[in-house]
Amino acid sequence: MKHSVNRPPTPDAAEDQGKEPTLQEIINVKLIESGEKERLMELLRERLIDCGWKDEMKALCRAHVKKKGRNNVTVDDLVHLITPKGRASVPDSVKAELLQRIRTFLMSAAL
Amino acid sequence: MSSKINGHVSPQPCPHLLVFRSRNGPKPFRALQDCIRVKPPGGRAAIRREPTEVPRCGTCEESSRSRLYACVACAAVFCHAPLLHSHASDHSLSIPGHEIAVDVDRAELFCCACGDQVYDRDFDAAVVLAQTVNATATTSTSGSTAMQCSVAGSQPENLRKRRRVDYRPWEPDSGEHISRGNQSIPLLDAANASLVSSTQQPWGLRGLNNLGNTCFMNSILQALLHTPPLRNYFLGDRHNRYYCQQKNGAINGTKNSRLCLACDMDALFSAVFSGDRTPYSPAKFLYSWWQHAANLASYEQQDAHEFFISMLEGIHEKVEKDKRKSQSPAGSGDCCIAHRVFSGILRSDVMCMVCGFTSTTYDPCVDISLDLEPNQGGSGKSSSAKSLNSFNVEADCMRPNQNCGISTLKGCLERFTRAEKLGSDQKLFCQKCQVRQESLKQMSIRKLPLVSCFHVKRFEHSSIRKMSRKVDRYLQFPFSLDMAPYLSSSILRSRFGNRIFPFDGDEQDASNDLSTEFELFAVVTHSGRLDAGHYVTYLRLSNQWYKCEDAWITQVNESIVRAAQGYMMFYVQKVLYYKESENQGTS
């Protein structure tokens, strides 16, 4: 068996080494490195449970599985099903809170 | 596709997973185990080669996508967004044997070929082990027994996916204690329970002050306050006036937007059911209703029935805007509480006398207006409203064709659902004959509402003779009413006999949902002349009758009610009518 897990992947031939990372990427990396992304994810999870969003999505999935049959549904189906509804039904207060946290983080990271 | 092993249902592996396992020895996921990183808050397991690794798609360099998968065979990371592009799928297709991948953020196995999550006992065991080890490392237990302790005992904090608070039964804090004491009235005074039953009036009985010829409003309000489904709706806080005003006030700051008859109803229910017995002045309600029905805004006496209709419209109007349920079929009652309670569906059949073609229409209705026909039977006996013996005659007049000279509600309903020959001056267009023909019209009830309101047409306004008059004739009404004979199914059966109708399936949902038995709970009566009259409402609570005359509420005998001149009668589905037991004192 190959211990391939410990070996870094071979660089993709199409990789452009001169490409500038986008602002989104820079922010993302900073969030991950500082551990802030993990904290934000936890916060988001908590808020989405509190407001019943998770239960709503669960119910949607259940209904879909009931309709299609347990063995005829894949993860991709469910993701496809709930992604638009999920994105649309996140409460504004949750969005606002997270944006505020990100803003605060960015201001502190910029210093 | 699941099998039971030791009583646990485990999903069957997909063919690609089986192939992968068969090719990679007894412990194909062993190497992954070193990459399982468990984050202390929440104890989530993720797959990272280095603890600080930022996973990136090997094809497109994306690191912020939500689903990144690492190929279990070669450790290459790819993104998977089936709608846009799936570099993970591309990879799996390009190299056989590389279909199985692992979600880097969730540590869950995924088959890129099947597009679905797959499960492997060894892999899951490895993840659980990692999470357990992490848990014991952070708890303060020591020694080799640590792992056994934490697994055998209660789950440590960070093995739980969510922070949970242990259940504690609710106890009011000091602030809540005080407000409970100040604003609460005990429902049942346990010490004086036996004394209470005979003297205590039921909940929700409160007089309404007359604000200037407003008995028409007070009488209807009293009936509505005790309409069971409506009362339950408002007392159950289904329309919270504070929330509604906050919501509407935020959208549009003008005064008109804050007009909401449902909010005023909510306030009225709160006031009447508060336990305070002093008469209440529904001034705010009157003012709101004036704004809604501007043409009726005056201190003149109005028609109670007109007020009733306009009130229902007012509630419908406001709530409909909020819910945006205007697409629901008329009469289904989905639009607002007013229609949910009162809306039924009437069926009208018009049959051409020449060719027999029948056209059927359905119309929603919130009440049924009945004509008071002149006395049948030649006895000429005028049934005076004062005649207390009239209800004894009911036993003799069981069948409609026995004319005893008494008008009954059942008689009116029979007349309402009778086939009526439309006169030659009222010829209706027949679609088959393509010309106006003499027709036969018959009404019936397609769908019964939760609450049936019967309106007796006592006020005749004749525009020809430019005069109006009131019909004082006494109408006898039952306390229990079975509406079965007036349903469309019954009417049609009596018309055609026992036949298999093509529309039978159509009629099913109308009658078998709820029963057809109704109980009377409120009677609005009118006494006096058309231009100078007085409305009084009789309410039936726990099988006792109460007379509600503006601010004065008194308990009355049922014979008084039977003898009263009914103008509007309110019947509720028997299943919704709670008959409290007579003895309130018994526990």
mmCIF file of N, CA and C in Angstrom, chain B residues 357-460:
data_model
loop_
_atom_site.group_PDB
_atom_site.id
_atom_site.type_symbol
_atom_site.label_atom_id
_atom_site.label_comp_id
_atom_site.label_asym_id
_atom_site.label_seq_id
_atom_site.Cartn_x
_atom_site.Cartn_y
_atom_site.Cartn_z
ATOM 1 N N PHE B 357 -79.947 20.249 -19.409
ATOM 2 C CA PHE B 357 -78.536 20.530 -19.177
ATOM 3 C C PHE B 357 -78.373 21.327 -17.874
ATOM 4 N N THR B 358 -77.469 20.878 -17.057
ATOM 5 C CA THR B 358 -77.268 21.530 -15.755
ATOM 6 C C THR B 358 -75.891 22.183 -15.687
ATOM 7 N N SER B 359 -75.891 23.428 -15.309
ATOM 8 C CA SER B 359 -74.595 24.071 -15.103
ATOM 9 C C SER B 359 -74.412 24.302 -13.601
ATOM 10 N N THR B 360 -73.222 23.995 -13.159
ATOM 11 C CA THR B 360 -72.936 24.042 -11.724
ATOM 12 C C THR B 360 -71.866 25.082 -11.426
ATOM 13 N N THR B 361 -72.098 25.888 -10.428
ATOM 14 C CA THR B 361 -71.055 26.838 -10.009
ATOM 15 C C THR B 361 -70.858 26.732 -8.499
ATOM 16 N N TYR B 362 -69.623 27.026 -8.099
ATOM 17 C CA TYR B 362 -69.292 27.029 -6.680
ATOM 18 C C TYR B 362 -68.918 28.434 -6.260
ATOM 19 N N ASP B 363 -69.479 28.851 -5.154
ATOM 20 C CA ASP B 363 -69.142 30.177 -4.641
ATOM 21 C C ASP B 363 -68.814 30.086 -3.162
ATOM 22 N N PRO B 364 -67.759 30.762 -2.740
ATOM 23 C CA PRO B 364 -67.487 30.782 -1.311
ATOM 24 C C PRO B 364 -68.484 31.707 -0.610
ATOM 25 N N CYS B 365 -68.719 31.423 0.663
ATOM 26 C CA CYS B 365 -69.625 32.283 1.423
ATOM 27 C C CYS B 365 -69.187 32.279 2.868
ATOM 28 N N VAL B 366 -69.424 33.378 3.569
ATOM 29 C CA VAL B 366 -69.078 33.402 4.987
ATOM 30 C C VAL B 366 -70.302 33.241 5.868
ATOM 31 N N ASP B 367 -71.465 33.305 5.255
ATOM 32 C CA ASP B 367 -72.671 33.066 6.042
ATOM 33 C C ASP B 367 -73.790 32.709 5.067
ATOM 34 N N ILE B 368 -74.929 32.334 5.597
ATOM 35 C CA ILE B 368 -76.067 32.008 4.744
ATOM 36 C C ILE B 368 -77.231 32.909 5.152
ATOM 37 N N SER B 369 -77.723 33.659 4.193
ATOM 38 C CA SER B 369 -78.853 34.556 4.459
ATOM 39 C C SER B 369 -80.141 33.850 4.068
ATOM 40 N N LEU B 370 -81.057 33.792 5.000
ATOM 41 C CA LEU B 370 -82.280 33.024 4.776
ATOM 42 C C LEU B 370 -83.491 33.941 4.758
ATOM 43 N N ASP B 371 -84.391 33.640 3.836
ATOM 44 C CA ASP B 371 -85.640 34.400 3.766
ATOM 45 C C ASP B 371 -86.631 33.863 4.780
ATOM 46 N N LEU B 372 -87.354 34.787 5.377
ATOM 47 C CA LEU B 372 -88.438 34.389 6.256
ATOM 48 C C LEU B 372 -89.713 34.422 5.444
ATOM 49 N N GLU B 373 -90.124 33.258 4.975
ATOM 50 C CA GLU B 373 -91.303 33.221 4.126
ATOM 51 C C GLU B 373 -92.553 33.466 4.972
ATOM 52 N N PRO B 374 -93.629 33.869 4.324
ATOM 53 C CA PRO B 374 -94.885 34.013 5.074
ATOM 54 C C PRO B 374 -95.318 32.655 5.607
ATOM 55 N N ASN B 375 -96.161 32.716 6.633
ATOM 56 C CA ASN B 375 -96.612 31.495 7.282
ATOM 57 C C ASN B 375 -97.171 30.495 6.311
ATOM 58 N N GLN B 376 -96.748 29.253 6.463
ATOM 59 C CA GLN B 376 -97.404 28.203 5.695
ATOM 60 C C GLN B 376 -98.610 27.733 6.483
ATOM 61 N N GLY B 377 -99.511 27.110 5.829
ATOM 62 C CA GLY B 377 -100.699 26.604 6.534
ATOM 63 C C GLY B 377 -101.720 27.713 6.705
ATOM 64 N N GLY B 378 -102.948 27.354 6.623
ATOM 65 C CA GLY B 378 -103.992 28.369 6.621
ATOM 66 C C GLY B 378 -104.495 28.758 7.992
ATOM 67 N N SER B 379 -103.834 28.289 9.003
ATOM 68 C CA SER B 379 -104.381 28.558 10.336
ATOM 69 C C SER B 379 -104.305 30.041 10.655
ATOM 70 N N GLY B 380 -103.381 30.741 10.029
ATOM 71 C CA GLY B 380 -103.293 32.168 10.274
ATOM 72 C C GLY B 380 -102.824 32.491 11.678
ATOM 73 N N LYS B 381 -102.400 31.487 12.346
ATOM 74 C CA LYS B 381 -101.955 31.736 13.729
ATOM 75 C C LYS B 381 -100.637 32.489 13.675
ATOM 76 N N SER B 382 -100.638 33.660 14.265
ATOM 77 C CA SER B 382 -99.390 34.427 14.218
ATOM 78 C C SER B 382 -98.516 33.973 15.375
ATOM 79 N N SER B 383 -97.350 33.641 15.040
ATOM 80 C CA SER B 383 -96.442 33.157 16.081
ATOM 81 C C SER B 383 -95.764 34.356 16.719
ATOM 82 N N SER B 384 -96.305 34.739 17.842
ATOM 83 C CA SER B 384 -95.748 35.926 18.486
ATOM 84 C C SER B 384 -94.456 35.577 19.202
ATOM 85 N N ALA B 385 -93.648 36.539 19.298
ATOM 86 C CA ALA B 385 -92.347 36.311 19.924
ATOM 87 C C ALA B 385 -92.485 36.006 21.404
ATOM 88 N N LYS B 386 -93.594 36.410 21.965
ATOM 89 C CA LYS B 386 -93.767 36.214 23.403
ATOM 90 C C LYS B 386 -94.271 34.818 23.727
ATOM 91 N N SER B 387 -94.682 34.083 22.707
ATOM 92 C CA SER B 387 -95.298 32.786 22.967
ATOM 93 C C SER B 387 -94.250 31.796 23.442
ATOM 94 N N LEU B 388 -94.267 31.527 24.730
ATOM 95 C CA LEU B 388 -93.255 30.631 25.278
ATOM 96 C C LEU B 388 -93.589 29.175 25.005
ATOM 97 N N ASN B 389 -94.764 28.936 24.547
ATOM 98 C CA ASN B 389 -95.146 27.554 24.276
ATOM 99 C C ASN B 389 -94.677 27.099 22.913
ATOM 100 N N SER B 390 -94.142 28.027 22.145
ATOM 101 C CA SER B 390 -93.834 27.686 20.763
ATOM 102 C C SER B 390 -92.852 26.528 20.659
ATOM 103 N N PHE B 391 -91.924 26.457 21.579
ATOM 104 C CA PHE B 391 -90.943 25.393 21.391
ATOM 105 C C PHE B 391 -91.507 24.017 21.676
ATOM 106 N N ASN B 392 -92.648 23.961 22.331
ATOM 107 C CA ASN B 392 -93.275 22.662 22.534
ATOM 108 C C ASN B 392 -93.815 22.094 21.235
ATOM 109 N N VAL B 393 -94.076 22.987 20.308
ATOM 110 C CA VAL B 393 -94.678 22.551 19.052
ATOM 111 C C VAL B 393 -93.659 21.801 18.211
ATOM 112 N N GLU B 394 -92.391 21.969 18.539
ATOM 113 C CA GLU B 394 -91.335 21.367 17.726
ATOM 114 C C GLU B 394 -91.536 19.862 17.583
ATOM 115 N N ALA B 395 -92.004 19.257 18.668
ATOM 116 C CA ALA B 395 -92.186 17.805 18.632
ATOM 117 C C ALA B 395 -93.210 17.410 17.584
ATOM 118 N N ASP B 396 -94.215 18.256 17.384
ATOM 119 C CA ASP B 396 -95.247 17.918 16.406
ATOM 120 C C ASP B 396 -94.821 18.243 14.989
ATOM 121 N N CYS B 397 -93.960 19.202 14.870
ATOM 122 C CA CYS B 397 -93.604 19.665 13.533
ATOM 123 C C CYS B 397 -92.296 19.062 13.051
ATOM 124 N N MET B 398 -92.109 17.783 13.217
ATOM 125 C CA MET B 398 -90.831 17.170 12.837
ATOM 126 C C MET B 398 -90.642 17.176 11.335
ATOM 127 N N ARG B 399 -91.719 16.965 10.600
ATOM 128 C CA ARG B 399 -91.581 16.922 9.141
ATOM 129 C C ARG B 399 -92.033 18.234 8.527
ATOM 130 N N PRO B 400 -91.325 18.687 7.518
ATOM 131 C CA PRO B 400 -91.607 20.025 6.973
ATOM 132 C C PRO B 400 -92.989 20.168 6.359
ATOM 133 N N ASN B 401 -93.568 19.066 5.874
ATOM 134 C CA ASN B 401 -94.848 19.248 5.205
ATOM 135 C C ASN B 401 -96.023 19.314 6.192
ATOM 136 N N GLN B 402 -95.694 19.222 7.461
ATOM 137 C CA GLN B 402 -96.761 19.440 8.451
ATOM 138 C C GLN B 402 -96.756 20.907 8.811
ATOM 139 N N ASN B 403 -97.611 21.645 8.195
ATOM 140 C CA ASN B 403 -97.591 23.092 8.411
ATOM 141 C C ASN B 403 -98.324 23.450 9.685
ATOM 142 N N CYS B 404 -97.558 23.878 10.657
ATOM 143 C CA CYS B 404 -98.201 24.298 11.889
ATOM 144 C C CYS B 404 -98.144 25.794 12.044
ATOM 145 N N GLY B 405 -97.679 26.464 11.012
ATOM 146 C CA GLY B 405 -97.671 27.914 11.089
ATOM 147 C C GLY B 405 -96.445 28.478 11.778
ATOM 148 N N ILE B 406 -95.554 27.644 12.179
ATOM 149 C CA ILE B 406 -94.348 28.156 12.832
ATOM 150 C C ILE B 406 -93.210 28.113 11.821
ATOM 151 N N SER B 407 -92.507 29.220 11.731
ATOM 152 C CA SER B 407 -91.315 29.212 10.882
ATOM 153 C C SER B 407 -90.161 28.653 11.693
ATOM 154 N N THR B 408 -89.447 27.740 11.090
ATOM 155 C CA THR B 408 -88.292 27.185 11.778
ATOM 156 C C THR B 408 -87.045 27.389 10.944
ATOM 157 N N LEU B 409 -85.911 27.334 11.608
ATOM 158 C CA LEU B 409 -84.642 27.474 10.899
ATOM 159 C C LEU B 409 -84.476 26.329 9.903
ATOM 160 N N LYS B 410 -84.866 25.154 10.331
ATOM 161 C CA LYS B 410 -84.759 24.000 9.422
ATOM 162 C C LYS B 410 -85.629 24.204 8.198
ATOM 163 N N GLY B 411 -86.815 24.785 8.445
ATOM 164 C CA GLY B 411 -87.697 25.073 7.326
ATOM 165 C C GLY B 411 -87.050 26.046 6.364
ATOM 166 N N CYS B 412 -86.417 27.045 6.915
ATOM 167 C CA CYS B 412 -85.735 28.021 6.050
ATOM 168 C C CYS B 412 -84.623 27.374 5.252
ATOM 169 N N LEU B 413 -83.890 26.477 5.908
ATOM 170 C CA LEU B 413 -82.793 25.805 5.201
ATOM 171 C C LEU B 413 -83.332 24.896 4.110
ATOM 172 N N GLU B 414 -84.471 24.261 4.399
ATOM 173 C CA GLU B 414 -85.075 23.416 3.371
ATOM 174 C C GLU B 414 -85.498 24.253 2.182
ATOM 175 N N ARG B 415 -86.078 25.410 2.489
ATOM 176 C CA ARG B 415 -86.494 26.300 1.421
ATOM 177 C C ARG B 415 -85.287 26.774 0.629
ATOM 178 N N PHE B 416 -84.207 27.011 1.360
ATOM 179 C CA PHE B 416 -82.987 27.505 0.729
ATOM 180 C C PHE B 416 -82.439 26.487 -0.256
ATOM 181 N N THR B 417 -82.546 25.201 0.115
ATOM 182 C CA THR B 417 -81.971 24.170 -0.746
ATOM 183 C C THR B 417 -83.005 23.526 -1.663
ATOM 184 N N ARG B 418 -84.186 24.102 -1.683
ATOM 185 C CA ARG B 418 -85.222 23.525 -2.546
ATOM 186 C C ARG B 418 -84.982 23.929 -3.985
ATOM 187 N N ALA B 419 -85.405 23.057 -4.895
ATOM 188 C CA ALA B 419 -85.314 23.413 -6.308
ATOM 189 C C ALA B 419 -86.352 24.485 -6.597
ATOM 190 N N GLU B 420 -85.901 25.575 -7.148
ATOM 191 C CA GLU B 420 -86.789 26.725 -7.345
ATOM 192 C C GLU B 420 -86.943 27.000 -8.828
ATOM 193 N N LYS B 421 -88.176 27.075 -9.256
ATOM 194 C CA LYS B 421 -88.401 27.363 -10.668
ATOM 195 C C LYS B 421 -88.280 28.867 -10.856
ATOM 196 N N LEU B 422 -87.342 29.249 -11.702
ATOM 197 C CA LEU B 422 -87.184 30.672 -11.955
ATOM 198 C C LEU B 422 -88.259 31.109 -12.934
ATOM 199 N N GLY B 423 -88.891 32.212 -12.621
ATOM 200 C CA GLY B 423 -90.017 32.673 -13.431
ATOM 201 C C GLY B 423 -89.631 32.979 -14.867
ATOM 202 N N SER B 424 -90.651 33.166 -15.703
ATOM 203 C CA SER B 424 -90.407 33.390 -17.135
ATOM 204 C C SER B 424 -89.677 34.705 -17.366
ATOM 205 N N ASP B 425 -89.725 35.592 -16.379
ATOM 206 C CA ASP B 425 -88.998 36.849 -16.545
ATOM 207 C C ASP B 425 -87.539 36.703 -16.101
ATOM 208 N N GLN B 426 -87.192 35.499 -15.614
ATOM 209 C CA GLN B 426 -85.822 35.300 -15.142
ATOM 210 C C GLN B 426 -85.147 34.176 -15.904
ATOM 211 N N LYS B 427 -85.403 34.109 -17.191
ATOM 212 C CA LYS B 427 -84.840 33.020 -17.988
ATOM 213 C C LYS B 427 -83.325 33.130 -18.009
ATOM 214 N N LEU B 428 -82.653 31.985 -17.813
ATOM 215 C CA LEU B 428 -81.193 31.972 -17.848
ATOM 216 C C LEU B 428 -80.708 31.323 -19.130
ATOM 217 N N PHE B 429 -79.525 31.723 -19.534
ATOM 218 C CA PHE B 429 -78.954 31.235 -20.786
ATOM 219 C C PHE B 429 -78.512 29.780 -20.632
ATOM 220 N N CYS B 430 -79.014 28.917 -21.500
ATOM 221 C CA CYS B 430 -78.623 27.508 -21.460
ATOM 222 C C CYS B 430 -77.554 27.267 -22.510
ATOM 223 N N GLN B 431 -76.436 26.653 -22.077
ATOM 224 C CA GLN B 431 -75.319 26.484 -23.012
ATOM 225 C C GLN B 431 -75.629 25.503 -24.129
ATOM 226 N N LYS B 432 -76.490 24.552 -23.809
ATOM 227 C CA LYS B 432 -76.785 23.530 -24.817
ATOM 228 C C LYS B 432 -77.788 24.054 -25.838
ATOM 229 N N CYS B 433 -78.829 24.675 -25.330
ATOM 230 C CA CYS B 433 -79.854 25.185 -26.240
ATOM 231 C C CYS B 433 -79.396 26.467 -26.929
ATOM 232 N N GLN B 434 -78.406 27.111 -26.333
ATOM 233 C CA GLN B 434 -77.857 28.369 -26.856
ATOM 234 C C GLN B 434 -78.905 29.481 -26.880
ATOM 235 N N VAL B 435 -79.804 29.406 -25.952
ATOM 236 C CA VAL B 435 -80.831 30.454 -25.891
ATOM 237 C C VAL B 435 -81.347 30.508 -24.461
ATOM 238 N N ARG B 436 -81.931 31.604 -24.089
ATOM 239 C CA ARG B 436 -82.453 31.706 -22.726
ATOM 240 C C ARG B 436 -83.669 30.810 -22.568
ATOM 241 N N GLN B 437 -83.649 30.025 -21.505
ATOM 242 C CA GLN B 437 -84.756 29.111 -21.251
ATOM 243 C C GLN B 437 -85.197 29.251 -19.817
ATOM 244 N N GLU B 438 -86.337 28.730 -19.549
ATOM 245 C CA GLU B 438 -86.798 28.672 -18.160
ATOM 246 C C GLU B 438 -85.945 27.637 -17.444
ATOM 247 N N SER B 439 -85.561 27.968 -16.212
ATOM 248 C CA SER B 439 -84.610 27.100 -15.516
ATOM 249 C C SER B 439 -85.078 26.764 -14.121
ATOM 250 N N LEU B 440 -84.456 25.736 -13.622
ATOM 251 C CA LEU B 440 -84.685 25.281 -12.261
ATOM 252 C C LEU B 440 -83.371 25.474 -11.509
ATOM 253 N N LYS B 441 -83.448 26.189 -10.394
ATOM 254 C CA LYS B 441 -82.209 26.464 -9.666
ATOM 255 C C LYS B 441 -82.249 25.791 -8.300
ATOM 256 N N GLN B 442 -81.138 25.199 -7.932
ATOM 257 C CA GLN B 442 -81.089 24.581 -6.610
ATOM 258 C C GLN B 442 -79.753 24.862 -5.933
ATOM 259 N N MET B 443 -79.849 25.312 -4.694
ATOM 260 C CA MET B 443 -78.646 25.593 -3.919
ATOM 261 C C MET B 443 -78.376 24.429 -2.975
ATOM 262 N N SER B 444 -77.109 24.213 -2.696
ATOM 263 C CA SER B 444 -76.753 23.228 -1.674
ATOM 264 C C SER B 444 -75.388 23.625 -1.113
ATOM 265 N N ILE B 445 -74.999 22.956 -0.054
ATOM 266 C CA ILE B 445 -73.742 23.311 0.593
ATOM 267 C C ILE B 445 -72.677 22.293 0.210
ATOM 268 N N ARG B 446 -71.664 22.788 -0.460
ATOM 269 C CA ARG B 446 -70.574 21.913 -0.902
ATOM 270 C C ARG B 446 -69.605 21.654 0.245
ATOM 271 N N LYS B 447 -69.274 22.712 0.950
ATOM 272 C CA LYS B 447 -68.316 22.562 2.048
ATOM 273 C C LYS B 447 -68.822 23.342 3.245
ATOM 274 N N LEU B 448 -68.913 22.665 4.366
ATOM 275 C CA LEU B 448 -69.380 23.328 5.584
ATOM 276 C C LEU B 448 -68.236 24.088 6.238
ATOM 277 N N PRO B 449 -68.513 25.279 6.743
ATOM 278 C CA PRO B 449 -67.461 25.988 7.474
ATOM 279 C C PRO B 449 -67.340 25.436 8.882
ATOM 280 N N LEU B 450 -66.319 25.902 9.588
ATOM 281 C CA LEU B 450 -66.174 25.488 10.980
ATOM 282 C C LEU B 450 -67.309 26.078 11.805
ATOM 283 N N VAL B 451 -67.643 27.326 11.480
ATOM 284 C CA VAL B 451 -68.731 28.007 12.172
ATOM 285 C C VAL B 451 -69.735 28.474 11.125
ATOM 286 N N SER B 452 -70.968 28.032 11.269
ATOM 287 C CA SER B 452 -72.021 28.451 10.346
ATOM 288 C C SER B 452 -72.770 29.617 10.939
ATOM 289 N N CYS B 453 -72.839 30.684 10.174
ATOM 290 C CA CYS B 453 -73.605 31.836 10.635
ATOM 291 C C CYS B 453 -74.843 31.948 9.759
ATOM 292 N N PHE B 454 -75.999 31.908 10.377
ATOM 293 C CA PHE B 454 -77.252 32.061 9.629
ATOM 294 C C PHE B 454 -77.817 33.434 9.889
ATOM 295 N N HIS B 455 -78.086 34.119 8.813
ATOM 296 C CA HIS B 455 -78.608 35.480 8.903
ATOM 297 C C HIS B 455 -80.040 35.464 8.400
ATOM 298 N N VAL B 456 -80.944 35.901 9.243
ATOM 299 C CA VAL B 456 -82.351 35.903 8.868
ATOM 300 C C VAL B 456 -82.685 37.258 8.279
ATOM 301 N N LYS B 457 -83.220 37.235 7.093
ATOM 302 C CA LYS B 457 -83.489 38.522 6.428
ATOM 303 C C LYS B 457 -84.762 39.140 7.017
ATOM 304 N N ARG B 458 -84.516 39.917 8.057
ATOM 305 C CA ARG B 458 -85.670 40.557 8.706
ATOM 306 C C ARG B 458 -85.907 41.966 8.212
ATOM 307 N N PHE B 459 -84.875 42.515 7.574
ATOM 308 C CA PHE B 459 -85.033 43.894 7.109
ATOM 309 C C PHE B 459 -85.237 43.881 5.610
ATOM 310 N N GLU B 460 -86.419 44.300 5.225
ATOM 311 C CA GLU B 460 -86.694 44.328 3.800
ATOM 312 C C GLU B 460 -86.595 45.755 3.319
#
